[in-house]
mmCIF file of C-alpha atoms in Angstrom:
data_model
loop_
_atom_site.group_PDB
_atom_site.id
_atom_site.type_symbol
_atom_site.label_atom_id
_atom_site.label_comp_id
_atom_site.label_asym_id
_atom_site.label_seq_id
_atom_site.Cartn_x
_atom_site.Cartn_y
_atom_site.Cartn_z
ATOM 1 C CA MET A 7 61.580 84.579 112.765
ATOM 2 C CA GLN A 8 62.271 88.339 113.927
ATOM 3 C CA THR A 9 65.043 87.018 116.272
ATOM 4 C CA SER A 10 66.447 84.921 113.555
ATOM 5 C CA LYS A 11 66.743 87.971 111.152
ATOM 6 C CA LYS A 12 68.306 90.171 113.802
ATOM 7 C CA ALA A 13 70.762 87.352 114.490
ATOM 8 C CA ALA A 14 71.537 87.127 110.768
ATOM 9 C CA ILE A 15 72.090 90.941 110.562
ATOM 10 C CA GLY A 16 74.330 90.680 113.587
ATOM 11 C CA PHE A 17 76.404 87.769 111.841
ATOM 12 C CA ILE A 18 76.894 90.094 108.674
ATOM 13 C CA PHE A 19 77.724 93.193 110.847
ATOM 14 C CA ILE A 20 80.690 91.174 112.599
ATOM 15 C CA THR A 21 81.865 89.503 109.294
ATOM 16 C CA LEU A 22 82.190 92.798 107.449
ATOM 17 C CA PHE A 23 83.597 94.519 110.614
ATOM 18 C CA ILE A 24 86.583 92.106 110.796
ATOM 19 C CA ASP A 25 86.890 92.182 107.044
ATOM 20 C CA VAL A 26 87.130 96.049 107.028
ATOM 21 C CA MET A 27 89.378 96.118 109.976
ATOM 22 C CA GLY A 28 91.827 94.108 108.143
ATOM 23 C CA TRP A 29 91.885 96.545 105.210
ATOM 24 C CA GLY A 30 92.085 99.354 107.787
ATOM 25 C CA ILE A 31 95.071 97.966 109.446
ATOM 26 C CA ILE A 32 97.472 98.252 106.435
ATOM 27 C CA ILE A 33 96.310 101.575 105.044
ATOM 28 C CA PRO A 34 98.429 103.654 107.227
ATOM 29 C CA VAL A 35 101.675 101.799 106.098
ATOM 30 C CA MET A 36 100.748 101.225 102.510
ATOM 31 C CA ALA A 37 102.072 104.571 101.206
ATOM 32 C CA ASP A 38 105.398 104.020 102.933
ATOM 33 C CA LEU A 39 105.632 100.391 101.644
ATOM 34 C CA ILE A 40 105.023 101.482 97.933
ATOM 35 C CA ALA A 41 107.683 104.466 98.453
ATOM 36 C CA GLN A 42 110.077 101.949 99.932
ATOM 37 C CA LEU A 43 109.784 99.235 97.296
ATOM 38 C CA LYS A 44 109.910 101.833 94.427
ATOM 39 C CA GLY A 45 112.629 104.084 96.081
ATOM 40 C CA ILE A 46 110.716 107.203 95.554
ATOM 41 C CA LYS A 47 108.931 110.008 97.387
ATOM 42 C CA VAL A 48 105.474 109.573 99.040
ATOM 43 C CA ASN A 49 103.653 112.052 96.590
ATOM 44 C CA GLU A 50 105.550 110.201 93.599
ATOM 45 C CA ALA A 51 104.177 106.928 95.153
ATOM 46 C CA SER A 52 100.548 108.135 94.834
ATOM 47 C CA PRO A 53 99.908 107.010 91.250
ATOM 48 C CA TYR A 54 101.524 103.496 92.090
ATOM 49 C CA GLY A 55 98.866 103.360 94.839
ATOM 50 C CA ALA A 56 96.303 104.065 92.134
ATOM 51 C CA TYR A 57 97.782 101.290 90.168
ATOM 52 C CA LEU A 58 97.381 98.735 92.849
ATOM 53 C CA LEU A 59 93.714 99.903 93.701
ATOM 54 C CA SER A 60 92.828 99.721 89.841
ATOM 55 C CA ALA A 61 94.309 96.156 89.567
ATOM 56 C CA PHE A 62 92.042 95.044 92.379
ATOM 57 C CA ALA A 63 89.066 97.050 90.923
ATOM 58 C CA ILE A 64 89.557 95.703 87.387
ATOM 59 C CA THR A 65 89.353 92.016 88.519
ATOM 60 C CA GLN A 66 86.525 92.831 90.953
ATOM 61 C CA PHE A 67 84.683 94.364 88.130
ATOM 62 C CA ILE A 68 84.918 91.249 86.101
ATOM 63 C CA PHE A 69 84.171 88.659 88.892
ATOM 64 C CA SER A 70 81.708 90.607 91.109
ATOM 65 C CA PRO A 71 78.594 89.908 88.864
ATOM 66 C CA ILE A 72 79.792 86.177 88.514
ATOM 67 C CA ILE A 73 79.956 85.823 92.291
ATOM 68 C CA GLY A 74 76.585 87.784 92.741
ATOM 69 C CA ASN A 75 74.935 85.398 90.213
ATOM 70 C CA LEU A 76 76.502 82.292 91.996
ATOM 71 C CA SER A 77 75.102 83.493 95.266
ATOM 72 C CA ASP A 78 71.728 83.687 93.576
ATOM 73 C CA LYS A 79 72.241 80.013 92.602
ATOM 74 C CA TYR A 80 74.141 78.547 95.460
ATOM 75 C CA GLY A 81 73.350 81.028 98.316
ATOM 76 C CA ARG A 82 75.140 83.675 100.159
ATOM 77 C CA ARG A 83 76.972 81.774 102.779
ATOM 78 C CA PRO A 84 79.460 79.740 100.527
ATOM 79 C CA THR A 85 80.219 82.725 98.423
ATOM 80 C CA LEU A 86 80.930 84.928 101.328
ATOM 81 C CA LEU A 87 83.289 82.472 102.986
ATOM 82 C CA PHE A 88 85.044 81.949 99.664
ATOM 83 C CA ALA A 89 85.611 85.843 99.457
ATOM 84 C CA LEU A 90 87.115 85.992 103.083
ATOM 85 C CA LEU A 91 89.592 83.126 102.371
ATOM 86 C CA GLY A 92 90.717 85.131 99.079
ATOM 87 C CA PHE A 93 91.365 88.254 101.152
ATOM 88 C CA GLY A 94 93.402 86.269 103.660
ATOM 89 C CA ILE A 95 95.581 85.007 101.083
ATOM 90 C CA ASP A 96 96.008 88.465 99.566
ATOM 91 C CA TYR A 97 97.196 89.877 102.675
ATOM 92 C CA LEU A 98 99.866 87.156 103.239
ATOM 93 C CA ILE A 99 101.238 87.933 99.796
ATOM 94 C CA LEU A 100 101.411 91.523 100.507
ATOM 95 C CA ALA A 101 103.296 90.744 103.828
ATOM 96 C CA LEU A 102 105.686 88.711 102.074
ATOM 97 C CA ALA A 103 106.175 90.758 98.943
ATOM 98 C CA PRO A 104 109.899 91.336 97.935
ATOM 99 C CA ALA A 105 109.165 93.720 95.118
ATOM 100 C CA TYR A 106 106.438 96.110 93.859
ATOM 101 C CA GLY A 107 105.112 93.773 91.278
ATOM 102 C CA TRP A 108 104.093 91.000 93.851
ATOM 103 C CA LEU A 109 101.679 93.506 95.318
ATOM 104 C CA PHE A 110 99.611 93.212 91.980
ATOM 105 C CA ILE A 111 99.365 89.304 92.560
ATOM 106 C CA GLY A 112 97.790 89.905 95.885
ATOM 107 C CA ARG A 113 95.583 92.643 94.798
ATOM 108 C CA VAL A 114 94.339 90.405 91.797
ATOM 109 C CA ILE A 115 93.444 87.522 94.053
ATOM 110 C CA ALA A 116 91.623 89.761 96.417
ATOM 111 C CA GLY A 117 89.697 91.321 93.296
ATOM 112 C CA ILE A 118 88.508 87.874 92.210
ATOM 113 C CA THR A 119 87.391 86.866 95.318
ATOM 114 C CA GLY A 120 86.270 90.017 96.660
ATOM 115 C CA ALA A 121 82.455 89.628 96.980
ATOM 116 C CA SER A 122 82.176 90.291 100.692
ATOM 117 C CA PHE A 123 80.408 93.466 99.839
ATOM 118 C CA THR A 124 78.276 91.995 97.042
ATOM 119 C CA THR A 125 77.172 88.995 98.986
ATOM 120 C CA ALA A 126 76.549 90.994 102.306
ATOM 121 C CA THR A 127 74.329 93.470 100.567
ATOM 122 C CA ALA A 128 72.326 90.696 98.772
ATOM 123 C CA TYR A 129 72.108 88.975 102.353
ATOM 124 C CA ILE A 130 70.776 92.206 103.809
ATOM 125 C CA ALA A 131 68.245 92.492 100.871
ATOM 126 C CA ASP A 132 67.125 88.751 101.745
ATOM 127 C CA VAL A 133 66.337 89.458 105.411
ATOM 128 C CA SER A 134 64.762 92.880 105.061
ATOM 129 C CA PRO A 135 61.087 92.918 104.708
ATOM 130 C CA ASP A 136 60.391 96.538 103.300
ATOM 131 C CA GLU A 137 62.271 99.625 101.986
ATOM 132 C CA THR A 138 62.705 101.416 105.280
ATOM 133 C CA THR A 139 64.029 98.260 106.970
ATOM 134 C CA ARG A 140 66.532 97.837 104.102
ATOM 135 C CA ALA A 141 67.635 101.360 104.297
ATOM 136 C CA LYS A 142 68.453 100.822 108.226
ATOM 137 C CA ASN A 143 70.120 97.490 107.541
ATOM 138 C CA PHE A 144 72.159 98.861 104.638
ATOM 139 C CA GLY A 145 73.109 101.460 107.292
ATOM 140 C CA MET A 146 74.608 98.781 109.452
ATOM 141 C CA ILE A 147 76.863 97.906 106.800
ATOM 142 C CA GLY A 148 78.209 101.415 106.686
ATOM 143 C CA ALA A 149 78.665 101.039 110.548
ATOM 144 C CA ALA A 150 80.635 97.852 110.025
ATOM 145 C CA PHE A 151 82.895 99.933 107.826
ATOM 146 C CA GLY A 152 83.115 102.793 110.112
ATOM 147 C CA LEU A 153 83.875 100.761 113.265
ATOM 148 C CA GLY A 154 86.335 98.499 111.298
ATOM 149 C CA PHE A 155 88.136 101.829 110.572
ATOM 150 C CA VAL A 156 88.143 102.845 114.124
ATOM 151 C CA LEU A 157 89.981 99.925 115.347
ATOM 152 C CA GLY A 158 91.809 98.823 111.990
ATOM 153 C CA PRO A 159 93.915 101.928 111.513
ATOM 154 C CA ALA A 160 94.675 102.201 115.257
ATOM 155 C CA LEU A 161 95.939 98.678 115.367
ATOM 156 C CA GLY A 162 97.792 99.192 112.170
ATOM 157 C CA SER A 163 99.634 102.105 113.785
ATOM 158 C CA LEU A 164 100.463 99.903 116.898
ATOM 159 C CA LEU A 165 101.666 96.931 114.840
ATOM 160 C CA SER A 166 103.888 99.159 112.492
ATOM 161 C CA THR A 167 105.991 99.736 115.483
ATOM 162 C CA TRP A 168 107.179 96.110 114.876
ATOM 163 C CA GLY A 169 108.021 96.881 111.235
ATOM 164 C CA ILE A 170 106.115 97.981 108.065
ATOM 165 C CA ARG A 171 105.314 94.475 107.159
ATOM 166 C CA ALA A 172 103.539 93.576 110.669
ATOM 167 C CA PRO A 173 100.101 95.094 109.921
ATOM 168 C CA PHE A 174 99.766 92.741 106.872
ATOM 169 C CA TYR A 175 100.308 89.900 108.841
ATOM 170 C CA GLY A 176 97.761 91.068 111.253
ATOM 171 C CA ALA A 177 95.243 91.564 108.604
ATOM 172 C CA ALA A 178 95.704 88.043 107.155
ATOM 173 C CA VAL A 179 95.124 86.577 110.517
ATOM 174 C CA LEU A 180 91.961 88.657 110.950
ATOM 175 C CA CYS A 181 90.386 87.656 107.680
ATOM 176 C CA LEU A 182 91.362 83.939 108.046
ATOM 177 C CA LEU A 183 89.526 83.907 111.495
ATOM 178 C CA ASN A 184 86.746 85.739 110.060
ATOM 179 C CA CYS A 185 86.373 82.903 107.312
ATOM 180 C CA ILE A 186 86.375 80.332 110.201
ATOM 181 C CA TYR A 187 83.893 82.352 112.189
ATOM 182 C CA GLY A 188 81.532 82.502 109.286
ATOM 183 C CA TYR A 189 82.001 78.772 108.525
ATOM 184 C CA PHE A 190 80.627 77.858 111.925
ATOM 185 C CA ILE A 191 78.264 80.692 112.820
ATOM 186 C CA LEU A 192 76.810 82.541 109.401
ATOM 187 C CA PRO A 193 73.605 80.996 108.558
ATOM 188 C CA GLU A 194 72.066 80.839 104.863
ATOM 189 C CA SER A 195 69.713 83.627 103.966
ATOM 190 C CA LEU A 196 68.474 82.718 100.638
ATOM 191 C CA SER A 197 65.884 79.932 100.655
ATOM 192 C CA LYS A 198 66.052 77.310 97.942
ATOM 193 C CA GLU A 199 62.826 78.353 96.491
ATOM 194 C CA ASN A 200 64.109 81.908 95.807
ATOM 195 C CA ARG A 201 67.215 80.768 94.055
ATOM 196 C CA ARG A 202 67.652 80.800 90.401
ATOM 197 C CA PRO A 203 69.773 79.144 87.660
ATOM 198 C CA PHE A 204 73.287 80.699 86.954
ATOM 199 C CA ASP A 205 72.915 83.239 83.721
ATOM 200 C CA TRP A 206 76.145 84.182 81.969
ATOM 201 C CA LYS A 207 74.316 86.910 80.380
ATOM 202 C CA ARG A 208 73.713 88.606 83.817
ATOM 203 C CA ALA A 209 77.080 87.547 84.902
ATOM 204 C CA ASN A 210 78.882 89.302 82.159
ATOM 205 C CA PRO A 211 80.237 92.475 83.735
ATOM 206 C CA LEU A 212 79.075 94.575 80.830
ATOM 207 C CA GLY A 213 75.885 92.907 80.499
ATOM 208 C CA SER A 214 75.372 93.512 84.341
ATOM 209 C CA LEU A 215 75.753 97.173 83.890
ATOM 210 C CA LYS A 216 72.944 96.856 81.067
ATOM 211 C CA TYR A 217 70.814 95.250 83.762
ATOM 212 C CA LEU A 218 70.937 98.603 85.496
ATOM 213 C CA VAL A 219 69.638 100.680 82.368
ATOM 214 C CA GLN A 220 66.826 98.290 81.786
ATOM 215 C CA HIS A 221 64.508 100.571 83.980
ATOM 216 C CA PRO A 222 65.175 104.295 83.433
ATOM 217 C CA GLU A 223 64.784 105.009 87.339
ATOM 218 C CA ILE A 224 67.501 102.301 88.104
ATOM 219 C CA GLY A 225 69.890 103.546 85.375
ATOM 220 C CA GLY A 226 69.587 107.285 86.491
ATOM 221 C CA LEU A 227 70.142 106.487 90.210
ATOM 222 C CA ALA A 228 72.884 103.882 89.310
ATOM 223 C CA PHE A 229 74.631 106.678 87.530
ATOM 224 C CA SER A 230 74.490 108.969 90.860
ATOM 225 C CA PHE A 231 75.610 105.681 92.628
ATOM 226 C CA PHE A 232 78.570 105.765 90.211
ATOM 227 C CA LEU A 233 79.436 109.519 90.680
ATOM 228 C CA ILE A 234 79.503 109.256 94.568
ATOM 229 C CA TYR A 235 81.839 106.250 94.816
ATOM 230 C CA PHE A 236 84.058 107.993 92.046
ATOM 231 C CA ALA A 237 84.092 111.153 94.219
ATOM 232 C CA ALA A 238 84.741 109.226 97.278
ATOM 233 C CA GLN A 239 88.091 107.922 95.722
ATOM 234 C CA SER A 240 89.419 111.369 96.199
ATOM 235 C CA VAL A 241 89.468 110.687 99.984
ATOM 236 C CA GLN A 242 89.654 106.777 100.045
ATOM 237 C CA GLY A 243 92.453 106.460 97.437
ATOM 238 C CA ASN A 244 94.665 109.435 98.328
ATOM 239 C CA TRP A 245 94.041 110.248 102.074
ATOM 240 C CA ASN A 246 97.283 108.890 103.281
ATOM 241 C CA PHE A 247 99.443 110.277 100.245
ATOM 242 C CA PHE A 248 97.851 113.618 100.646
ATOM 243 C CA THR A 249 98.159 114.054 104.362
ATOM 244 C CA SER A 250 101.601 112.788 104.347
ATOM 245 C CA TYR A 251 102.783 115.146 101.675
ATOM 246 C CA ARG A 252 100.542 118.128 102.822
ATOM 247 C CA PHE A 253 101.096 118.241 106.248
ATOM 248 C CA GLY A 254 103.791 115.762 106.998
ATOM 249 C CA TRP A 255 101.698 113.329 108.900
ATOM 250 C CA SER A 256 103.501 109.988 110.121
ATOM 251 C CA GLU A 257 101.854 106.656 110.093
ATOM 252 C CA LYS A 258 100.742 107.096 113.599
ATOM 253 C CA MET A 259 98.866 110.290 112.724
ATOM 254 C CA ILE A 260 97.374 108.770 109.574
ATOM 255 C CA GLY A 261 96.171 106.020 111.761
ATOM 256 C CA ILE A 262 94.730 108.417 114.220
ATOM 257 C CA SER A 263 92.775 110.370 111.476
ATOM 258 C CA LEU A 264 91.302 107.255 109.977
ATOM 259 C CA THR A 265 90.391 106.213 113.503
ATOM 260 C CA VAL A 266 88.335 109.428 113.766
ATOM 261 C CA VAL A 267 86.904 108.695 110.313
ATOM 262 C CA GLY A 268 85.714 105.225 111.597
ATOM 263 C CA VAL A 269 84.152 106.829 114.753
ATOM 264 C CA LEU A 270 82.170 109.446 112.743
ATOM 265 C CA VAL A 271 81.175 106.798 109.947
ATOM 266 C CA GLY A 272 79.948 104.422 112.662
ATOM 267 C CA ALA A 273 78.049 107.025 114.415
ATOM 268 C CA VAL A 274 76.306 108.120 111.186
ATOM 269 C CA GLN A 275 75.672 104.677 109.945
ATOM 270 C CA ALA A 276 74.711 102.919 113.266
ATOM 271 C CA GLY A 277 72.796 105.850 114.917
ATOM 272 C CA LEU A 278 71.897 108.947 112.775
ATOM 273 C CA THR A 279 70.632 107.008 109.660
ATOM 274 C CA ARG A 280 68.323 104.781 112.059
ATOM 275 C CA VAL A 281 66.745 108.111 113.128
ATOM 276 C CA ILE A 282 67.071 110.646 110.278
ATOM 277 C CA ILE A 283 65.866 108.258 107.491
ATOM 278 C CA PRO A 284 62.573 107.173 109.076
ATOM 279 C CA LYS A 285 61.852 111.032 109.907
ATOM 280 C CA ILE A 286 62.635 112.703 106.580
ATOM 281 C CA GLY A 287 62.438 109.571 104.144
ATOM 282 C CA ASN A 288 64.973 108.343 101.731
ATOM 283 C CA GLU A 289 64.647 111.048 99.028
ATOM 284 C CA ARG A 290 65.501 113.855 101.340
ATOM 285 C CA SER A 291 68.323 111.728 102.976
ATOM 286 C CA ILE A 292 69.801 111.454 99.693
ATOM 287 C CA TYR A 293 69.753 115.214 99.027
ATOM 288 C CA LEU A 294 71.033 116.125 102.390
ATOM 289 C CA GLY A 295 73.820 113.474 102.228
ATOM 290 C CA LEU A 296 75.162 114.388 98.899
ATOM 291 C CA SER A 297 75.138 118.174 99.937
ATOM 292 C CA LEU A 298 77.171 117.663 102.860
ATOM 293 C CA TYR A 299 79.633 115.323 100.758
ATOM 294 C CA THR A 300 80.103 118.213 98.506
ATOM 295 C CA ILE A 301 80.585 120.695 101.393
ATOM 296 C CA GLY A 302 83.179 118.481 102.930
ATOM 297 C CA LEU A 303 85.117 117.759 99.892
ATOM 298 C CA VAL A 304 85.485 121.435 99.019
ATOM 299 C CA LEU A 305 86.673 122.253 102.548
ATOM 300 C CA PHE A 306 89.394 119.441 102.073
ATOM 301 C CA ALA A 307 90.642 120.957 98.920
ATOM 302 C CA PHE A 308 91.412 124.332 100.663
ATOM 303 C CA ALA A 309 92.583 122.991 103.853
ATOM 304 C CA THR A 310 95.886 124.470 105.033
ATOM 305 C CA ARG A 311 96.448 123.193 108.518
ATOM 306 C CA GLY A 312 96.266 119.387 109.649
ATOM 307 C CA TRP A 313 93.699 120.270 112.311
ATOM 308 C CA MET A 314 91.435 121.443 109.521
ATOM 309 C CA MET A 315 91.194 117.911 108.092
ATOM 310 C CA PHE A 316 89.676 116.554 111.398
ATOM 311 C CA ALA A 317 87.103 119.364 111.643
ATOM 312 C CA PHE A 318 86.170 118.958 107.960
ATOM 313 C CA LEU A 319 85.606 115.257 108.532
ATOM 314 C CA VAL A 320 82.418 116.072 110.228
ATOM 315 C CA PRO A 321 80.402 117.451 107.212
ATOM 316 C CA TYR A 322 82.025 114.828 104.893
ATOM 317 C CA CYS A 323 81.182 111.910 107.108
ATOM 318 C CA LEU A 324 77.744 113.285 107.857
ATOM 319 C CA GLY A 325 77.005 113.082 103.987
ATOM 320 C CA GLY A 326 77.082 109.146 104.698
ATOM 321 C CA ILE A 327 73.220 109.146 105.446
ATOM 322 C CA CYS A 328 72.792 109.306 101.504
ATOM 323 C CA GLY A 329 74.204 105.926 100.840
ATOM 324 C CA PRO A 330 71.773 103.466 102.435
ATOM 325 C CA SER A 331 68.827 105.642 101.184
ATOM 326 C CA LEU A 332 69.917 105.421 97.678
ATOM 327 C CA GLN A 333 70.838 101.755 97.730
ATOM 328 C CA SER A 334 67.491 100.911 99.327
ATOM 329 C CA VAL A 335 65.643 102.845 96.655
ATOM 330 C CA ILE A 336 67.498 101.106 93.905
ATOM 331 C CA SER A 337 66.947 97.695 95.375
ATOM 332 C CA GLY A 338 63.280 98.410 95.969
ATOM 333 C CA HIS A 339 62.771 98.050 92.209
ATOM 334 C CA VAL A 340 63.889 94.490 91.813
ATOM 335 C CA ALA A 341 62.480 91.041 92.844
ATOM 336 C CA PRO A 342 63.933 89.121 95.724
ATOM 337 C CA ASN A 343 65.526 86.568 93.475
ATOM 338 C CA GLU A 344 67.434 89.123 91.383
ATOM 339 C CA GLN A 345 69.001 90.952 94.743
ATOM 340 C CA GLY A 346 72.248 89.104 94.096
ATOM 341 C CA ALA A 347 72.421 90.181 90.298
ATOM 342 C CA LEU A 348 71.461 93.762 91.375
ATOM 343 C CA GLN A 349 74.079 93.923 94.078
ATOM 344 C CA GLY A 350 76.769 92.414 91.809
ATOM 345 C CA SER A 351 75.982 95.130 89.229
ATOM 346 C CA LEU A 352 76.262 97.899 91.882
ATOM 347 C CA THR A 353 79.477 96.339 93.061
ATOM 348 C CA SER A 354 80.593 96.360 89.424
ATOM 349 C CA LEU A 355 79.774 99.876 89.272
ATOM 350 C CA MET A 356 81.968 100.556 92.528
ATOM 351 C CA SER A 357 84.904 98.529 91.098
ATOM 352 C CA LEU A 358 84.690 100.626 87.881
ATOM 353 C CA THR A 359 84.895 103.702 90.124
ATOM 354 C CA THR A 360 87.942 102.220 91.743
ATOM 355 C CA VAL A 361 89.282 101.644 88.451
ATOM 356 C CA LEU A 362 88.907 105.083 87.154
ATOM 357 C CA GLY A 363 88.905 107.087 90.387
ATOM 358 C CA PRO A 364 92.395 106.469 91.563
ATOM 359 C CA LEU A 365 93.927 106.541 88.196
ATOM 360 C CA ILE A 366 92.366 110.082 87.510
ATOM 361 C CA LEU A 367 92.394 111.610 90.987
ATOM 362 C CA ASN A 368 95.690 110.231 92.364
ATOM 363 C CA ASN A 369 97.508 111.350 89.192
ATOM 364 C CA LEU A 370 95.655 114.851 89.546
ATOM 365 C CA PHE A 371 97.241 115.122 93.081
ATOM 366 C CA ALA A 372 100.741 113.884 91.911
ATOM 367 C CA TYR A 373 100.500 116.474 88.790
ATOM 368 C CA PHE A 374 99.345 119.477 90.856
ATOM 369 C CA THR A 375 102.493 118.739 93.301
ATOM 370 C CA SER A 376 104.891 118.365 90.675
ATOM 371 C CA SER A 377 106.981 120.992 88.905
ATOM 372 C CA LYS A 378 105.200 120.460 85.766
ATOM 373 C CA ALA A 379 101.983 121.906 86.878
ATOM 374 C CA PRO A 380 101.082 125.592 86.066
ATOM 375 C CA PHE A 381 100.288 126.247 89.793
ATOM 376 C CA GLN A 382 100.502 124.068 92.961
ATOM 377 C CA PHE A 383 97.270 122.880 94.251
ATOM 378 C CA PRO A 384 97.520 119.590 96.215
ATOM 379 C CA GLY A 385 93.666 119.506 96.890
ATOM 380 C CA MET A 386 92.574 119.546 93.114
ATOM 381 C CA HIS A 387 91.348 116.016 93.350
ATOM 382 C CA PHE A 388 89.126 116.923 96.070
ATOM 383 C CA LEU A 389 87.648 119.723 94.157
ATOM 384 C CA VAL A 390 86.893 117.419 91.295
ATOM 385 C CA GLY A 391 85.331 114.958 93.664
ATOM 386 C CA ALA A 392 83.065 117.777 94.966
ATOM 387 C CA LEU A 393 81.897 118.490 91.439
ATOM 388 C CA CYS A 394 80.924 115.065 90.909
ATOM 389 C CA MET A 395 78.812 114.899 94.068
ATOM 390 C CA LEU A 396 76.999 118.011 92.917
ATOM 391 C CA LEU A 397 76.298 116.332 89.705
ATOM 392 C CA ALA A 398 75.035 113.380 91.487
ATOM 393 C CA VAL A 399 72.487 115.495 93.594
ATOM 394 C CA ILE A 400 71.086 116.843 90.138
ATOM 395 C CA ILE A 401 70.579 113.761 88.545
ATOM 396 C CA ALA A 402 69.077 111.979 91.599
ATOM 397 C CA HIS A 403 66.690 114.879 91.903
ATOM 398 C CA ARG A 404 65.631 114.708 88.280
ATOM 399 C CA VAL A 405 65.062 111.027 88.385
ATOM 400 C CA LEU A 406 63.121 110.803 91.700
ATOM 401 C CA SER A 407 61.084 113.878 90.688
ATOM 402 C CA ARG A 408 60.045 112.106 87.405
ATOM 403 C CA GLU A 409 59.263 108.983 89.134
ATOM 404 C CA LYS A 410 56.968 110.771 91.755
ATOM 405 C CA LYS A 411 55.207 112.369 88.728
ATOM 406 C CA GLU A 412 54.656 109.083 87.130
ATOM 407 C CA GLN A 413 53.265 107.648 90.141
ATOM 408 C CA THR A 414 50.906 110.464 90.525
ATOM 409 C CA GLY A 415 49.640 110.136 87.081
ATOM 410 C CA LEU A 416 49.092 106.519 87.476
ATOM 411 C CA ARG A 417 46.970 107.066 90.684
ATOM 412 C CA GLY A 418 44.961 110.020 88.940
ATOM 413 C CA ALA A 419 44.225 107.600 85.994
ATOM 414 C CA ASN A 420 42.947 104.942 88.538
#
């Protein structure tokens, strides 16, 4: 049984690794493709990149709880394969897009089927017997993301030598191969006795968010979760635009920097989280990780040389120890047959940050690099992200402290 669970985690790790590598391949060229299709400069293209991210996120926000609830009824395996097929089709459309508007079609398709993260996290919850093991296994998801970004951007930079569209074809091939791999290899994780009927109330994206506030401890921690992913959009949604404008980085240099990100994230999630979290616990890991995230974003904001971005990636990526711990604490409050609904709700929150984050933060970058701004400050979006991380620390501390007091009171009463 233990061997079977380890094998299942391995299947999910490889599936997400290939999935993320496909996205990592296209990041180095995405800014230039948008600028080329619109006929504008890279810093002016940043808001258009935000619109694409938001188009993806809006559809994912709507459909993630639906997919999460479908996985609770029909199982994780079919919904995951459906998601991977959708991503493959998306990349083919991006590769062939003759105009900027076509990019929206691809992103909408990817948003509708983009349940790989939702279903994978539910899969992890299915095969994890306790909170500490869940935190370790959620860390493996982060490691898959990190390693995907090691090879993805590097491969994207290499493929870009054959043309700006070549990385999109490469990503499509990877995702479709991943789908085929999952069809033959990936086992089902949700037993039939743990499945439940599909519930439209829970599948409603707004209703799925209400699910998070039914319990105060989940609602508060979910808001911290929201702030973390909103702040992260200052990096994820604008890294290529910022570094290209601020330091004149080429697609190759952007790819190298993202490869470094992948190495650091992979080391933190696959190694450090599995050592630190058991030693200091989930709560302290959350506080430490969010503090490091905050420091990293402040340093990004005031970087004046390209090499500084590489140095400042270290504290920022070390902040990744908070994610698995926070997600483990949240998932520990719900029953096994509700993990799909919970993870669908959390993915809806993540999608909401991808709707709002790039629209706000990318436009902040574009504004503070334009002649309309009262002063030039390209790093303003990083500074706003740092404030959000700081607020997330405060909220998480208040919620977890209150929960500990309640538990102490209950033990005293008994």
